[in-house]
Coordinates of C-alpha atoms and ligand atoms in Angstrom, one line a residue:
X585 CA 108.4 71.3 114.6
X586 CA 110.9 68.6 113.8
X587 CA 114.6 69.4 113.5
X588 CA 114.5 69.0 109.8
X589 CA 111.7 71.5 109.4
X590 CA 113.6 73.9 111.6
X591 CA 116.5 73.8 109.1
X592 CA 114.1 73.9 106.1
X593 CA 111.5 76.4 107.2
X594 CA 109.6 76.9 103.9
X595 CA 107.5 75.0 101.4
X596 CA 106.5 76.1 97.9
X597 CA 102.8 76.2 97.1
X598 CA 101.5 76.2 93.6
X599 CA 97.9 77.0 92.8
X600 CA 97.5 75.8 89.3
X601 CA 94.4 77.3 87.7
X602 CA 93.1 77.4 84.1
X603 CA 94.5 80.9 83.7
X604 CA 97.3 81.5 86.2
X605 CA 99.8 79.4 87.9
X606 CA 100.6 81.2 91.2
X607 CA 103.6 80.2 93.3
X608 CA 104.2 81.2 96.9
X609 CA 107.0 80.4 99.4
X610 CA 105.3 79.9 102.7
X611 CA 106.4 79.3 106.3
X612 CA 104.8 77.1 108.9
X613 CA 102.5 79.9 110.2
X614 CA 101.1 80.4 106.8
X615 CA 103.0 83.6 106.1
X616 CA 103.7 84.0 102.4
X617 CA 107.3 85.2 102.1
X618 CA 107.5 85.6 98.3
X619 CA 105.2 85.0 95.3
X620 CA 105.5 84.8 91.5
X621 CA 103.1 83.7 88.7
X622 CA 103.1 82.6 85.1
X623 CA 100.3 82.0 82.6
X624 CA 99.2 78.4 82.6
X625 CA 98.1 78.2 79.0
X626 CA 101.1 79.9 77.4
X627 CA 102.9 76.5 77.0
X628 CA 102.1 73.7 74.7
X629 CA 103.7 70.9 76.7
X630 CA 104.0 70.1 80.4
X631 CA 107.8 70.2 79.9
X632 CA 107.7 73.8 78.7
X633 CA 105.4 74.7 81.6
X634 CA 107.7 73.2 84.2
X635 CA 110.8 74.8 82.6
X636 CA 109.1 78.3 82.8
X637 CA 107.9 77.6 86.3
X638 CA 111.4 76.8 87.6
X639 CA 112.8 79.9 85.9
X640 CA 110.1 82.0 87.6
X641 CA 110.8 80.3 90.9
X642 CA 114.6 80.8 91.0
X643 CA 114.6 84.4 92.1
X644 CA 112.1 83.9 94.9
X645 CA 113.9 80.8 96.1
X646 CA 117.1 82.9 96.3
X647 CA 115.2 85.5 98.2
X648 CA 114.5 83.1 101.1
X649 CA 118.0 81.7 101.2
X650 CA 118.1 79.1 98.4
X651 CA 116.9 75.5 97.9
X652 CA 118.4 74.3 101.2
X653 CA 115.7 76.3 103.0
X654 CA 112.9 74.5 101.1
X655 CA 111.4 71.4 102.6
X656 CA 108.9 70.4 99.9
X657 CA 106.3 71.6 97.4
X658 CA 102.6 71.2 97.3
X659 CA 100.4 71.6 94.2
X660 CA 96.7 72.2 94.1
X661 CA 95.4 71.4 90.6
X662 CA 92.3 70.4 88.8
X663 CA 92.2 66.5 88.6
X664 CA 95.3 66.3 90.8
X665 CA 95.9 62.8 92.0
X666 CA 97.5 62.6 95.4
X667 CA 98.4 58.9 95.2
X668 CA 100.2 59.1 91.8
X669 CA 101.4 62.7 91.9
X670 CA 99.7 63.3 88.5
X671 CA 97.3 65.6 86.8
X672 CA 94.9 63.5 84.8
X673 CA 92.8 64.6 81.9
X674 CA 92.2 68.2 83.2
X675 CA 89.8 69.7 80.7
X676 CA 90.9 73.3 81.3
X677 CA 94.7 72.9 80.9
X678 CA 95.8 72.5 77.3
X679 CA 99.0 70.5 78.2
X680 CA 97.0 68.1 80.4
X681 CA 93.6 67.9 78.9
X682 CA 94.2 64.6 77.0
X683 CA 96.9 62.9 79.0
X684 CA 98.3 62.1 82.4
X685 CA 101.1 64.5 83.5
X686 CA 103.5 63.2 86.3
X687 CA 103.8 66.8 87.6
X688 CA 105.1 65.9 91.1
X689 CA 108.0 63.9 89.7
X690 CA 108.8 66.5 87.0
X691 CA 109.0 69.4 89.6
X692 CA 111.0 67.2 92.0
X693 CA 113.6 66.5 89.4
X694 CA 114.1 70.2 88.6
X695 CA 114.1 71.2 92.3
X696 CA 117.0 69.1 93.7
X697 CA 114.8 66.1 94.5
X698 CA 112.5 67.8 97.1
X699 CA 109.3 65.9 97.8
X700 CA 106.4 67.2 95.8
X701 CA 102.7 66.4 96.4
X702 CA 99.7 67.2 94.3
X703 CA 96.0 67.1 95.0
X704 CA 92.9 68.8 93.6
X705 CA 92.2 72.4 94.6
X706 CA 89.4 71.6 97.0
X707 CA 91.4 69.0 98.9
X708 CA 94.3 71.6 99.1
X709 CA 91.8 74.1 100.5
X710 CA 90.7 71.5 103.2
X711 CA 94.3 70.9 104.3
X712 CA 95.0 74.6 104.2
X713 CA 92.1 75.2 106.6
X714 CA 93.4 72.4 108.9
X715 CA 97.0 73.8 108.9
X716 CA 96.5 77.5 108.9
X717 CA 92.8 78.3 108.9
X718 CA 89.5 77.9 110.8
X719 CA 89.8 74.1 111.0
X720 CA 92.9 74.1 113.2
X721 CA 92.3 71.4 115.8
X722 CA 89.3 69.9 114.0
X723 CA 89.2 66.2 112.9
X724 CA 85.9 66.1 111.1
X725 CA 84.9 68.8 108.6
X726 CA 84.0 69.4 105.0
X727 CA 85.3 72.3 102.9
X728 CA 83.0 73.3 100.1
X729 CA 84.5 75.5 97.4
X730 CA 82.1 77.7 95.5
X731 CA 83.8 78.9 92.4
X732 CA 83.5 78.2 88.7
X733 CA 82.6 74.7 89.9
X734 CA 81.6 73.3 93.3
X735 CA 84.4 71.3 94.9
X736 CA 84.9 69.6 98.3
X737 CA 87.5 68.3 100.6
X738 CA 86.4 65.9 103.3
X739 CA 88.4 65.3 106.5
X740 CA 87.2 62.5 108.6
X741 CA 88.9 61.2 111.8
X742 CA 91.7 63.6 111.1
X743 CA 92.5 62.4 107.6
X744 CA 91.6 63.8 104.2
X745 CA 89.6 61.2 102.3
X746 CA 91.2 60.3 99.0
X747 CA 89.4 57.0 98.2
X748 CA 90.8 54.1 96.3
X749 CA 92.0 56.1 93.3
X750 CA 92.8 59.6 94.8
X751 CA 89.7 61.2 93.5
X752 CA 87.2 61.0 96.4
X753 CA 85.2 63.9 97.6
X754 CA 83.5 65.3 94.5
X755 CA 80.4 66.4 96.4
X756 CA 79.7 69.0 93.6
X757 CA 78.5 66.0 91.6
X758 CA 75.9 64.6 93.8
X759 CA 72.5 64.6 92.1
X760 CA 70.1 67.2 93.5
X761 CA 67.5 67.1 90.8
X762 CA 66.8 63.7 89.3
X763 CA 65.4 63.1 85.8
X764 CA 65.1 65.2 82.7
X765 CA 64.6 68.5 84.6
X766 CA 68.1 68.3 86.1
X767 CA 70.5 70.8 84.5
X768 CA 73.2 69.2 82.3
X769 CA 76.5 69.1 84.1
X770 CA 80.1 69.3 82.7
X771 CA 80.6 65.8 84.0
X772 CA 78.0 64.5 81.5
X773 CA 75.3 63.8 84.1
X774 CA 72.2 65.7 85.0
X775 CA 71.1 67.7 88.1
X776 CA 74.5 67.9 89.9
X777 CA 74.8 70.3 92.8
X778 CA 77.5 72.1 90.8
X779 CA 75.0 73.1 88.1
X780 CA 73.0 75.0 90.7
X781 CA 75.5 76.3 93.2
X782 CA 78.6 77.2 91.2
X783 CA 79.1 80.8 89.9
X784 CA 77.8 79.7 86.5
X785 CA 74.9 77.9 88.2
X786 CA 73.9 81.0 90.0
X787 CA 74.0 83.0 86.8
X788 CA 71.8 80.4 85.2
X789 CA 69.3 80.6 88.0
X790 CA 69.3 84.4 87.5
X791 CA 68.5 84.0 83.8
X792 CA 65.8 81.4 84.5
X793 CA 64.1 83.5 87.3
X794 CA 64.2 86.6 85.1
X795 CA 62.6 84.8 82.2
X796 CA 59.9 83.3 84.4
X797 CA 58.2 86.6 85.3
X798 CA 58.2 90.4 84.7
X799 CA 59.1 91.3 88.2
X800 CA 61.4 94.3 88.4
X801 CA 65.0 93.7 89.1
X802 CA 68.3 95.6 88.8
X803 CA 69.5 92.5 86.8
X804 CA 67.2 93.4 84.0
X805 CA 69.6 96.2 83.1
X806 CA 72.1 93.6 82.0
X807 CA 72.0 91.5 78.9
X808 CA 70.8 88.1 80.3
X809 CA 73.7 86.2 78.6
X810 CA 76.2 88.5 80.3
X811 CA 74.9 88.1 83.9
X812 CA 77.5 86.8 86.3
X813 CA 77.2 85.7 90.0
X814 CA 79.0 88.9 90.9
X815 CA 76.2 90.9 89.3
X816 CA 73.7 88.9 91.4
X817 CA 75.7 89.6 94.5
X818 CA 75.9 93.3 93.8
X819 CA 72.2 93.5 93.1
X820 CA 71.4 91.6 96.3
X821 CA 73.7 93.9 98.2
X822 CA 71.5 96.8 97.0
X823 CA 68.4 95.1 98.3
X824 CA 67.1 93.7 95.0
X825 CA 64.4 91.2 95.9
X826 CA 64.9 88.9 92.9
X827 CA 68.6 88.8 93.5
X828 CA 68.0 87.9 97.2
X829 CA 65.7 85.1 96.0
X830 CA 68.4 83.7 93.8
X831 CA 70.7 83.5 96.9
X832 CA 67.8 81.8 98.8
X833 CA 67.4 79.2 96.2
X834 CA 71.1 78.6 96.0
X835 CA 71.6 78.5 99.8
X836 CA 68.6 76.2 100.2
X837 CA 70.1 73.7 97.7
X838 CA 73.4 73.8 99.5
X839 CA 71.8 73.4 102.9
X840 CA 69.8 70.4 101.7
X841 CA 73.0 68.8 100.3
X842 CA 74.9 69.4 103.5
X843 CA 72.1 67.6 105.4
X844 CA 72.9 64.6 103.3
X845 CA 76.7 65.0 103.7
X846 CA 76.2 64.9 107.5
X847 CA 75.0 61.3 107.2
X848 CA 78.3 59.9 106.0
X849 CA 80.9 61.7 108.1
X850 CA 79.1 63.7 110.9
X851 CA 81.3 66.8 110.5
X852 CA 81.7 69.4 113.2
X853 CA 81.9 72.1 110.6
X854 CA 81.1 72.9 107.0
X855 CA 83.6 75.5 105.8
X856 CA 82.7 77.5 102.7
X857 CA 85.5 78.8 100.5
X858 CA 85.3 81.1 97.4
X859 CA 83.6 84.3 96.3
X860 CA 80.0 83.4 97.2
X861 CA 80.9 82.4 100.7
X862 CA 81.5 86.1 101.3
X863 CA 77.9 87.0 100.8
X864 CA 77.3 86.5 104.6
X865 CA 73.8 85.9 105.8
X866 CA 72.4 86.2 102.3
X867 CA 73.7 82.8 101.6
X868 CA 74.3 81.4 105.2
X869 CA 70.7 82.0 106.4
X870 CA 69.1 79.8 103.7
X871 CA 71.9 77.2 104.1
X872 CA 71.3 76.8 107.8
X873 CA 67.5 76.9 107.4
X874 CA 67.5 74.2 104.8
X875 CA 70.0 72.1 106.7
X876 CA 67.9 72.2 109.9
X877 CA 64.8 71.2 107.9
X878 CA 66.5 68.3 106.2
X879 CA 69.1 66.9 108.5
X880 CA 68.4 63.7 110.5
X881 CA 67.6 64.5 114.1
X882 CA 70.7 62.8 115.5
X883 CA 72.9 65.4 113.7
X884 CA 70.9 68.4 114.5
X885 CA 72.7 71.4 116.1
X886 CA 76.1 69.7 115.9
X887 CA 77.7 71.3 112.8
X888 CA 79.0 74.9 112.5
X889 CA 78.8 76.8 109.2
X890 CA 81.9 78.8 108.7
X891 CA 83.6 81.0 106.1
X892 CA 87.1 80.0 105.1
X893 CA 89.8 81.4 107.4
X894 CA 92.4 81.7 104.6
X895 CA 93.1 85.1 103.2
X896 CA 91.1 85.4 100.0
X897 CA 93.7 86.4 97.5
X898 CA 96.3 83.9 98.7
X899 CA 94.0 81.1 99.9
X900 CA 94.6 78.8 97.1
X901 CA 98.4 79.1 97.3
X902 CA 98.2 78.6 101.1
X903 CA 96.1 75.5 100.6
X904 CA 98.5 74.1 98.0
X905 CA 101.5 74.8 100.2
X906 CA 99.8 73.0 103.2
X907 CA 100.1 69.7 101.5
X908 CA 103.8 70.3 101.2
X909 CA 104.1 70.0 105.0
X910 CA 102.4 66.6 104.9
X911 CA 104.5 65.0 102.2
X912 CA 107.5 62.9 103.2
Ligands
ZN1200 ZN1 78.3 66.7 87.5

């Protein structure tokens, strides 16, 4: 720990989601000292959002001893650009869906000029794992976030890969199914990994499998349009065969994708983050099986498959705060 960090022992983390903006003040061990939250969509402009954020932050900053204790701020946000400190054309945030918001600079100006860094949520998760989680000490790993979408953060040779424009590492949008059969993705292309392995992808697989046969399943008790990935997980937990097959299909797709990912950065671990990662062997068994079937022999047996080491409820805030330690 440098002398400066000794005097300024905390960073602010902001997990900016489509619904909630959650703030935490975090120390170097990853202990969250105070939290607060506001509604992301309640504001029409970025200025109004920042104003409300700073208001909400004041009391928790006081709680830890004031701004002189805060080293920096890290923000994990959809379409966050690390190089520019911006959020760019983020479809799910109304004050950023059609423009470029210089969010890092805007927060810095309101918070006594502290350094502020921003990146997308999956990259924040990757740094969070490296700073506080299961990737401590690792230099080559890939974090795959399984949520509404499928995101990824790639660390190679000890560094997060940002690419030429700050947007590298969108492994959720590699093509798994080519041609017309591929499911249409939010990115405008067809057959992306995300359309199969996100929460919405799993729900869609459930609807397709239910429609294909008359096999009995607990999922038939639910209106097909209302089925969520959580319903699939609950049914699988009760031993429902069809629900288990949905996990097998999803895990197989992920394992096959990971086998391809191994070719470009030979990771020592794939770390899964998000609700579905908690399904344990239901999802990990098919992932590992498909990985071993598809990976090039030279990579065989080298990668571990791990669940995120960050505490579920606060993982995204911790991830965001972790980039605060990196920024100068
Ligand atoms: Zn896509």
